[in-house]
Amino acid sequence: MRLAELKGRSVAVWGTGREGRAAVTAIAQHGPSRLLAVDDSANFLSIPWEGELAALAPLAGGDHAFGALVAADVVVRSPGVPQTHPWMAELRGRGVAITGGSALWMAEHAGRTVGVTGSKGKSTTSSLLGHLLAAAGRPNVFGGNIGVPLLDLPPAELYVLELSSYQCADLADSPRVAVVTSLFPEHLDAHGGEREYYRDKLNILAHSPELIVVNAADERLMREVSGVTDANGFAPVPAGAGDSRFRVEGDGQVWCSDDPLFPRADFKLRGVHNGRNLCVALAVLDGIGVDVYAPEVAAAVRSYEGLPHRLAEIEDPSGLTFVDDTLSTSPYSAMHAIDAYQGRPLTVLVGGTDRGLDYGPLREHVRDLELTVIGIPDSGERIVAELAGLPAVRTEVAEDLPAAVSLARKLTPEGGVVLLSPAAPSYGRYRNFEHRSEVFAQAIRDTAR
């Protein structure tokens, strides 16, 4: 469905956050017969919906929310509305067409888009891709789940997008280049289960992209894309594994086939997983005709600084290294972060919103490692209980994040690392992940005194 197809139709935009606001503004320009914004939250009366937005689309909430949705010809769902919302099945049963802002945008721009998704690594890989492409003379606009709704993006010849599972689920058009960095169980409550999450995430591949690139080191991902082909009938291009064209070898070099490109150490981001993200990005460049041997590409690899809140190091006068990895929201992302600091004394701060995740994989991962783990509310106590009994893992519980930082200072040997990799989301006790990061940074400053 394209934006132009909404002309003369009754449209309800479900959600009033950034995505909903962008959708209202874009759809209003295409002449719908009626345009409403719908918010089904309990506090809809406190939503600042006024001025131009209110003029374009009056807000329906409370007892009027469901009626506004079922009366529409088309519902434009914001990514924050889960697929498991009970109204979704009711709307489909009544024949109401459901789409999303990302799908509307992709219908117009798929041919100029590199879309990146993954349970982990999509932010870094998409950001790195935008950086490398610009250095190689391919100017681009970077956006998507990273913070800019697709419908707010400016005109461009090339787009590089980070796409969440919620955005991928709605797509009826695949981006020209579709990239998947990793796959493990995430957001199961919003998708309805593990199989449903994989289905929605991999919907990015379902509509004939011209090129597919995947992280070949992820065994689950490789199983799930078995049999998937691009528009030309080719299997996904593998990257990052030992037999891939682009890979990191034991000699510390990044290789392209039989040629070393540059030392892995030129890429500042720590961790085996980030080496694989780099290989995925290089495979995309190679697939769209960029010369990966060009000195501009090597220089851009060296100059890439990474994104905030992803293994971001904070030096401290004590000699300890504090690491902000607050965007770690699953046991798998915490496992990658722990691997990045092997060889140094390590204290890991874990815990956040308890979504009932299985932390068994984390236990197996650290079974033979020597480290300290400090649990913080809400899920921290359950995580450290899962790790209890491992011979080389010391577990503690703190009442909150500042208390955990103070305890970590006492328990971490000189030259060690204090890693905030919570393996759980931030909502509930914090406004968002940025707020959790701010609390962490302030606690570091306070306890240094």
Coordinates of C-alpha atoms in Angstrom, one line a residue:
M1 CA 0.0 0.0 0.0
R2 CA 1.3 3.4 -1.0
L3 CA 0.5 6.8 0.6
A4 CA -1.3 7.9 -2.6
E5 CA -3.7 5.0 -2.2
L6 CA -5.1 6.5 1.0
K7 CA -6.7 9.4 -0.9
G8 CA -10.4 9.4 -0.3
R9 CA -10.2 6.7 2.4
S10 CA -10.9 6.8 6.1
V11 CA -7.6 6.3 8.0
A12 CA -6.9 5.9 11.7
V13 CA -3.3 6.3 12.9
W14 CA -3.0 4.0 16.0
G15 CA -0.3 5.5 18.3
T16 CA 0.6 9.1 19.2
G17 CA 4.4 8.9 19.6
R18 CA 7.0 9.9 17.1
E19 CA 5.9 7.3 14.6
G20 CA 2.3 8.3 14.9
R21 CA 3.0 12.0 14.5
A22 CA 5.1 11.4 11.4
A23 CA 2.3 9.2 10.0
V24 CA -0.4 11.8 10.5
T25 CA 1.7 14.6 8.9
A26 CA 2.5 12.4 5.9
I27 CA -0.9 10.9 5.3
A28 CA -2.7 14.3 5.6
Q29 CA -0.9 15.4 2.5
H30 CA -2.6 12.7 0.4
G31 CA -6.2 13.6 0.9
P32 CA -7.8 11.0 3.1
S33 CA -11.6 11.4 3.5
R34 CA -11.1 11.2 7.2
L35 CA -8.0 11.1 9.4
L36 CA -8.1 10.3 13.1
A37 CA -5.3 9.6 15.7
V38 CA -6.1 6.9 18.1
D39 CA -4.5 6.3 21.6
D40 CA -5.8 3.4 23.6
S41 CA -3.7 4.1 26.7
A42 CA -5.3 4.9 30.1
N43 CA -3.7 8.4 30.2
F44 CA -4.7 9.6 26.7
L45 CA -6.2 12.8 28.2
S46 CA -2.7 13.9 29.2
I47 CA -1.2 13.5 25.7
P48 CA -0.2 16.9 24.2
W49 CA -2.2 16.7 21.0
E50 CA -3.0 20.1 19.8
G51 CA -2.3 22.8 17.2
E52 CA -1.6 21.5 13.6
L53 CA -1.7 17.8 14.6
A54 CA -5.1 18.2 16.2
A55 CA -6.3 20.1 13.1
L56 CA -5.1 17.3 10.8
A57 CA -6.3 14.4 12.9
P58 CA -8.6 14.7 15.9
L59 CA -7.6 12.4 18.8
A60 CA -9.8 9.5 19.7
G61 CA -9.2 7.8 23.0
G62 CA -10.9 6.0 25.9
D63 CA -14.3 4.6 25.0
H64 CA -13.9 6.0 21.5
A65 CA -10.6 4.4 20.6
F66 CA -11.8 1.0 19.4
G67 CA -14.8 2.5 17.5
A68 CA -12.5 4.8 15.6
L69 CA -10.3 1.9 14.6
V70 CA -13.1 -0.4 13.4
A71 CA -14.8 2.4 11.5
A72 CA -11.6 3.1 9.4
D73 CA -10.9 1.7 6.0
V74 CA -7.2 1.6 6.9
V75 CA -5.4 1.4 10.3
V76 CA -1.8 2.6 10.3
R77 CA -0.2 0.9 13.3
S78 CA 2.7 2.5 15.1
P79 CA 5.5 0.0 15.9
G80 CA 4.8 0.3 19.6
V81 CA 1.4 -1.4 19.2
P82 CA 2.2 -5.1 19.6
Q83 CA 1.0 -7.7 17.1
T84 CA -0.5 -9.5 20.1
H85 CA -2.8 -6.6 21.0
P86 CA -6.3 -8.2 21.2
W87 CA -7.8 -5.5 18.9
M88 CA -5.5 -6.6 16.0
A89 CA -7.3 -9.9 15.5
E90 CA -10.7 -8.2 15.8
L91 CA -9.7 -5.6 13.2
R92 CA -8.5 -8.2 10.8
G93 CA -11.7 -10.3 11.3
R94 CA -13.7 -7.2 10.3
G95 CA -11.7 -6.8 7.1
V96 CA -9.9 -3.6 8.2
A97 CA -6.7 -3.1 6.3
I98 CA -3.7 -2.8 8.7
T99 CA -0.3 -1.3 7.7
G100 CA 2.4 0.8 9.3
G101 CA 4.3 4.0 8.6
S102 CA 7.4 2.0 7.7
A103 CA 5.5 -0.1 5.2
L104 CA 4.0 3.0 3.6
W105 CA 7.4 4.6 3.3
M106 CA 9.1 1.4 2.0
A107 CA 6.5 1.0 -0.8
E108 CA 7.9 4.3 -2.2
H109 CA 11.6 3.9 -1.5
A110 CA 12.6 0.2 -1.3
G111 CA 14.7 0.5 -4.5
R112 CA 17.0 3.0 -2.9
T113 CA 17.3 1.4 0.6
V114 CA 19.7 -0.8 2.5
G115 CA 17.7 -2.2 5.4
V116 CA 19.4 -3.7 8.4
T117 CA 17.7 -5.8 11.1
G118 CA 18.9 -8.3 13.8
S119 CA 18.3 -9.2 17.4
K120 CA 21.7 -7.6 18.1
G121 CA 24.1 -5.6 16.0
K122 CA 21.6 -3.8 13.7
S123 CA 22.3 -0.3 15.2
T124 CA 26.1 -0.6 14.9
T125 CA 26.0 -2.3 11.5
S126 CA 23.6 0.2 9.9
S127 CA 25.5 3.2 11.4
L128 CA 28.8 1.7 10.2
L129 CA 27.3 1.1 6.7
G130 CA 26.2 4.7 6.4
H131 CA 29.7 5.9 7.5
L132 CA 31.5 3.6 5.1
L133 CA 29.2 4.4 2.1
A134 CA 29.6 8.2 2.7
A135 CA 33.4 7.8 2.7
A136 CA 33.3 5.8 -0.5
G137 CA 31.4 8.5 -2.3
R138 CA 27.9 7.2 -1.8
P139 CA 26.1 9.9 0.3
N140 CA 23.1 8.5 2.2
V141 CA 20.5 9.3 4.8
F142 CA 20.6 7.2 7.9
G143 CA 17.4 6.6 10.0
G144 CA 14.7 4.2 11.1
N145 CA 14.6 2.6 14.5
I146 CA 17.7 4.6 15.5
G147 CA 15.4 7.5 16.2
V148 CA 14.1 9.1 13.0
P149 CA 10.7 7.7 11.8
L150 CA 10.9 6.7 8.1
L151 CA 8.1 9.1 7.2
D152 CA 10.2 12.0 8.5
L153 CA 13.2 11.2 6.4
P154 CA 14.3 13.8 3.8
P155 CA 14.6 13.0 0.1
A156 CA 17.8 11.1 -0.8
E157 CA 19.3 8.9 -3.5
L158 CA 20.3 6.3 -0.9
Y159 CA 18.9 5.3 2.5
V160 CA 20.5 3.2 5.2
L161 CA 18.0 2.1 7.8
E162 CA 18.0 0.3 11.1
L163 CA 14.7 -1.7 11.2
S164 CA 13.2 -3.2 14.3
S165 CA 11.1 -6.4 14.3
Y166 CA 8.0 -4.3 14.8
Q167 CA 8.9 -2.3 11.6
C168 CA 9.8 -5.4 9.6
A169 CA 6.5 -7.1 10.5
D170 CA 4.5 -4.7 8.5
L171 CA 6.6 -4.6 5.3
A172 CA 5.0 -5.6 2.0
D173 CA 8.2 -4.5 0.2
S174 CA 11.7 -5.6 1.0
P175 CA 14.5 -3.0 0.8
R176 CA 16.8 -3.5 -2.2
V177 CA 19.5 -4.7 0.1
A178 CA 18.3 -6.7 3.2
V179 CA 20.8 -7.4 6.0
V180 CA 20.3 -9.6 9.1
T181 CA 23.0 -9.4 11.8
S182 CA 21.8 -12.0 14.3
L183 CA 18.8 -13.9 15.5
F184 CA 17.8 -15.0 19.0
P185 CA 14.6 -14.9 21.0
E186 CA 13.6 -11.3 21.8
H187 CA 10.3 -9.3 22.3
L188 CA 8.4 -12.5 22.5
D189 CA 5.5 -10.8 24.4
A190 CA 4.9 -8.4 21.6
H191 CA 5.1 -10.9 18.8
G192 CA 3.3 -13.9 20.4
G193 CA 6.2 -16.3 20.7
E194 CA 9.6 -17.3 19.4
R195 CA 8.4 -18.6 16.0
E196 CA 6.3 -15.4 15.5
Y197 CA 9.2 -13.2 16.4
Y198 CA 11.4 -14.9 13.8
R199 CA 8.6 -14.7 11.2
D200 CA 8.2 -11.0 11.8
K201 CA 11.9 -10.2 11.9
L202 CA 12.7 -12.1 8.7
N203 CA 9.8 -10.6 6.9
I204 CA 12.4 -8.1 5.7
L205 CA 13.6 -10.9 3.3
A206 CA 10.1 -12.0 2.2
H207 CA 9.5 -9.6 -0.7
S208 CA 12.3 -10.1 -3.2
P209 CA 15.2 -8.0 -2.2
E210 CA 18.0 -7.8 -4.8
L211 CA 20.7 -8.7 -2.3
I212 CA 20.6 -10.5 1.1
V213 CA 23.6 -10.4 3.4
V214 CA 23.6 -12.3 6.7
N215 CA 26.0 -13.0 9.6
A216 CA 27.1 -16.6 8.8
A217 CA 28.5 -17.1 12.3
D218 CA 25.0 -17.1 13.7
E219 CA 23.9 -20.8 13.5
R220 CA 20.2 -20.1 14.3
L221 CA 20.0 -17.4 11.7
M222 CA 21.6 -19.6 9.1
R223 CA 19.0 -22.3 9.8
E224 CA 16.1 -19.9 9.6
V225 CA 17.2 -18.5 6.2
S226 CA 17.9 -21.9 4.7
G227 CA 16.0 -21.9 1.4
V228 CA 15.5 -18.2 1.3
T229 CA 16.6 -16.5 -2.0
D230 CA 16.8 -13.0 -3.4
A231 CA 15.0 -11.7 -6.4
N232 CA 17.6 -13.3 -8.7
G233 CA 17.3 -16.7 -7.0
F234 CA 20.6 -16.5 -5.1
A235 CA 21.0 -17.6 -1.5
P236 CA 22.0 -15.0 1.1
V237 CA 25.6 -13.8 1.0
P238 CA 27.3 -15.1 4.2
A239 CA 29.8 -12.9 6.1
G240 CA 31.8 -13.2 9.3
A241 CA 32.3 -16.9 9.5
G242 CA 35.5 -18.8 8.8
D243 CA 34.7 -19.8 5.2
S244 CA 33.0 -16.5 4.2
R245 CA 34.5 -14.1 1.7
F246 CA 34.7 -11.4 4.4
R247 CA 36.0 -12.7 7.8
V248 CA 38.4 -12.1 10.6
E249 CA 41.2 -14.6 10.8
G250 CA 43.3 -15.8 13.8
D251 CA 46.1 -13.7 12.5
G252 CA 44.2 -10.6 13.4
Q253 CA 43.5 -9.5 9.8
V254 CA 40.2 -8.8 8.1
W255 CA 40.2 -10.8 4.9
C256 CA 38.4 -10.5 1.6
S257 CA 38.7 -13.9 -0.1
D258 CA 42.5 -14.5 -0.2
D259 CA 43.5 -10.9 0.4
P260 CA 44.1 -9.2 3.8
L261 CA 42.3 -5.9 3.9
F262 CA 43.6 -4.3 7.1
P263 CA 44.2 -5.3 10.8
R264 CA 41.2 -6.0 12.9
A265 CA 42.7 -3.7 15.4
D266 CA 42.1 -0.8 13.0
F267 CA 38.4 -1.1 13.9
K268 CA 38.0 0.4 17.4
L269 CA 34.9 -1.5 18.5
R270 CA 35.6 -4.4 20.8
G271 CA 34.3 -7.9 20.7
V272 CA 34.2 -10.8 18.2
H273 CA 30.6 -9.8 17.4
N274 CA 31.7 -6.3 16.2
G275 CA 34.3 -7.9 14.0
R276 CA 31.4 -9.9 12.4
N277 CA 29.3 -6.7 12.1
L278 CA 32.3 -5.1 10.2
C279 CA 32.4 -8.1 7.9
V280 CA 28.7 -7.9 7.2
A281 CA 29.0 -4.2 6.3
L282 CA 32.0 -4.9 4.0
A283 CA 30.0 -7.7 2.2
V284 CA 27.2 -5.1 1.6
L285 CA 29.6 -2.6 0.1
D286 CA 31.1 -5.3 -2.1
G287 CA 27.6 -6.5 -3.2
I288 CA 26.6 -3.1 -4.4
G289 CA 29.8 -2.4 -6.2
V290 CA 31.9 -0.4 -3.8
D291 CA 35.7 -1.1 -4.0
V292 CA 36.5 -2.5 -0.6
Y293 CA 40.2 -2.3 -1.4
A294 CA 40.0 1.5 -1.7
P295 CA 42.1 3.4 0.8
E296 CA 39.0 5.5 1.6
V297 CA 37.2 2.4 3.0
A298 CA 40.2 1.5 5.2
A299 CA 40.4 5.0 6.5
A300 CA 36.7 5.1 7.3
V301 CA 37.0 1.8 9.2
R302 CA 39.7 3.4 11.3
S303 CA 37.7 6.6 12.0
Y304 CA 34.4 4.9 13.0
E305 CA 33.8 5.7 16.7
G306 CA 30.7 3.6 17.3
L307 CA 27.4 4.5 18.9
P308 CA 26.6 5.6 22.5
H309 CA 25.5 3.1 25.1
R310 CA 27.1 0.1 23.2
L311 CA 30.3 -1.0 25.0
A312 CA 31.1 2.7 25.5
E313 CA 34.1 3.0 27.8
I314 CA 34.4 5.5 30.6
E315 CA 37.8 5.9 32.0
D316 CA 38.1 6.5 35.8
P317 CA 40.9 7.9 37.9
S318 CA 41.0 4.7 39.9
G319 CA 42.3 2.8 36.9
L320 CA 39.1 0.8 36.5
T321 CA 37.4 0.9 33.2
F322 CA 33.6 1.4 33.4
V323 CA 31.6 0.3 30.3
D324 CA 28.2 1.5 29.4
D325 CA 26.4 -1.2 27.5
T326 CA 22.9 -0.3 28.7
L327 CA 21.3 -1.3 25.4
S328 CA 22.0 -4.9 26.3
T329 CA 18.5 -6.2 26.8
S330 CA 18.9 -10.0 26.5
P331 CA 21.2 -12.7 27.8
Y332 CA 22.7 -13.0 24.4
S333 CA 23.8 -9.4 24.1
A334 CA 25.3 -9.6 27.6
M335 CA 27.3 -12.7 26.5
H336 CA 28.8 -10.8 23.6
A337 CA 29.8 -8.0 26.0
I338 CA 31.4 -10.3 28.5
D339 CA 33.4 -11.9 25.7
A340 CA 34.7 -8.5 24.7
Y341 CA 36.6 -8.1 28.0
Q342 CA 38.0 -11.6 28.5
G343 CA 41.5 -11.5 30.0
R344 CA 40.7 -8.7 32.4
P345 CA 39.2 -8.8 35.9
L346 CA 35.5 -8.3 35.2
T347 CA 32.4 -7.3 37.2
V348 CA 29.1 -7.3 35.4
L349 CA 26.0 -5.4 36.5
V350 CA 22.8 -7.2 35.3
G351 CA 19.1 -6.7 35.8
G352 CA 16.2 -4.6 34.6
T353 CA 12.6 -5.1 33.6
D354 CA 11.8 -8.8 34.1
R355 CA 10.2 -10.2 31.0
G356 CA 10.6 -13.8 32.2
L357 CA 13.5 -14.5 29.8
D358 CA 15.5 -17.7 30.1
Y359 CA 18.9 -17.0 31.5
G360 CA 20.1 -20.5 31.1
P361 CA 22.2 -19.6 28.1
L362 CA 24.0 -17.0 30.1
R363 CA 24.8 -19.6 32.8
E364 CA 26.2 -22.0 30.2
H365 CA 28.3 -19.2 28.6
V366 CA 30.0 -18.1 31.9
R367 CA 30.3 -21.6 33.4
D368 CA 34.1 -21.7 33.0
L369 CA 34.8 -18.0 33.4
E370 CA 36.0 -16.1 36.4
L371 CA 34.0 -13.0 37.1
T372 CA 31.8 -11.2 39.5
V373 CA 28.1 -10.6 38.7
I374 CA 26.0 -8.0 40.7
G375 CA 22.2 -8.1 40.3
I376 CA 20.0 -5.0 40.4
P377 CA 16.2 -4.8 40.3
D378 CA 14.0 -6.0 39.0
S379 CA 15.4 -9.2 37.3
G380 CA 18.9 -9.0 38.8
E381 CA 18.1 -11.3 41.7
R382 CA 16.7 -13.9 39.4
I383 CA 19.7 -13.7 37.1
V384 CA 22.3 -14.2 39.9
A385 CA 20.2 -17.1 41.2
E386 CA 20.6 -18.7 37.8
L387 CA 24.3 -18.3 38.1
A388 CA 24.6 -19.5 41.7
G389 CA 26.8 -22.5 42.2
L390 CA 29.2 -21.9 39.3
P391 CA 32.7 -22.4 40.8
A392 CA 34.4 -19.2 39.5
V393 CA 31.4 -16.8 39.4
R394 CA 30.9 -14.6 42.5
T395 CA 27.3 -13.3 42.7
E396 CA 26.0 -10.3 44.7
V397 CA 22.8 -8.3 44.9
A398 CA 22.5 -4.5 45.2
E399 CA 19.4 -2.5 46.0
D400 CA 19.8 -0.2 42.9
L401 CA 22.3 0.8 40.2
P402 CA 24.2 3.4 42.2
A403 CA 24.7 0.8 45.0
A404 CA 25.9 -1.7 42.5
V405 CA 28.5 0.7 41.2
S406 CA 29.7 1.4 44.7
L407 CA 30.0 -2.3 45.4
A408 CA 31.7 -3.0 42.1
R409 CA 34.4 -0.5 43.0
K410 CA 35.2 -2.5 46.1
L411 CA 35.1 -5.9 44.4
T412 CA 36.9 -5.2 41.1
P413 CA 40.7 -5.6 41.2
E414 CA 42.9 -2.8 39.9
G415 CA 43.0 -2.6 36.2
G416 CA 39.6 -4.4 35.9
V417 CA 36.4 -3.6 34.1
V418 CA 33.0 -2.8 35.5
L419 CA 30.5 -3.6 32.8
L420 CA 26.9 -2.5 32.8
S421 CA 25.3 -5.0 30.4
P422 CA 21.9 -5.5 32.1
A423 CA 20.5 -8.3 29.9
A424 CA 17.1 -6.7 30.4
P425 CA 15.3 -3.5 29.3
S426 CA 15.3 -0.2 31.2
Y427 CA 11.6 0.6 31.3
G428 CA 9.8 0.6 34.6
R429 CA 12.5 2.1 36.9
Y430 CA 13.9 4.4 34.2
R431 CA 12.3 6.7 31.6
N432 CA 14.3 5.0 28.8
F433 CA 17.8 3.5 28.2
E434 CA 19.3 7.0 28.1
H435 CA 18.1 7.6 31.6
R436 CA 19.6 4.4 32.9
S437 CA 22.9 5.4 31.2
E438 CA 22.7 8.8 33.0
V439 CA 22.2 7.2 36.4
F440 CA 25.2 4.9 35.7
A441 CA 27.5 7.8 34.7
Q442 CA 26.4 9.8 37.7
A443 CA 27.0 6.9 40.1
I444 CA 30.5 6.6 38.7
R445 CA 31.2 10.2 39.4
D446 CA 29.7 10.1 42.8
T447 CA 31.5 7.0 44.0
A448 CA 34.9 8.4 42.7
R449 CA 34.9 11.1 45.3

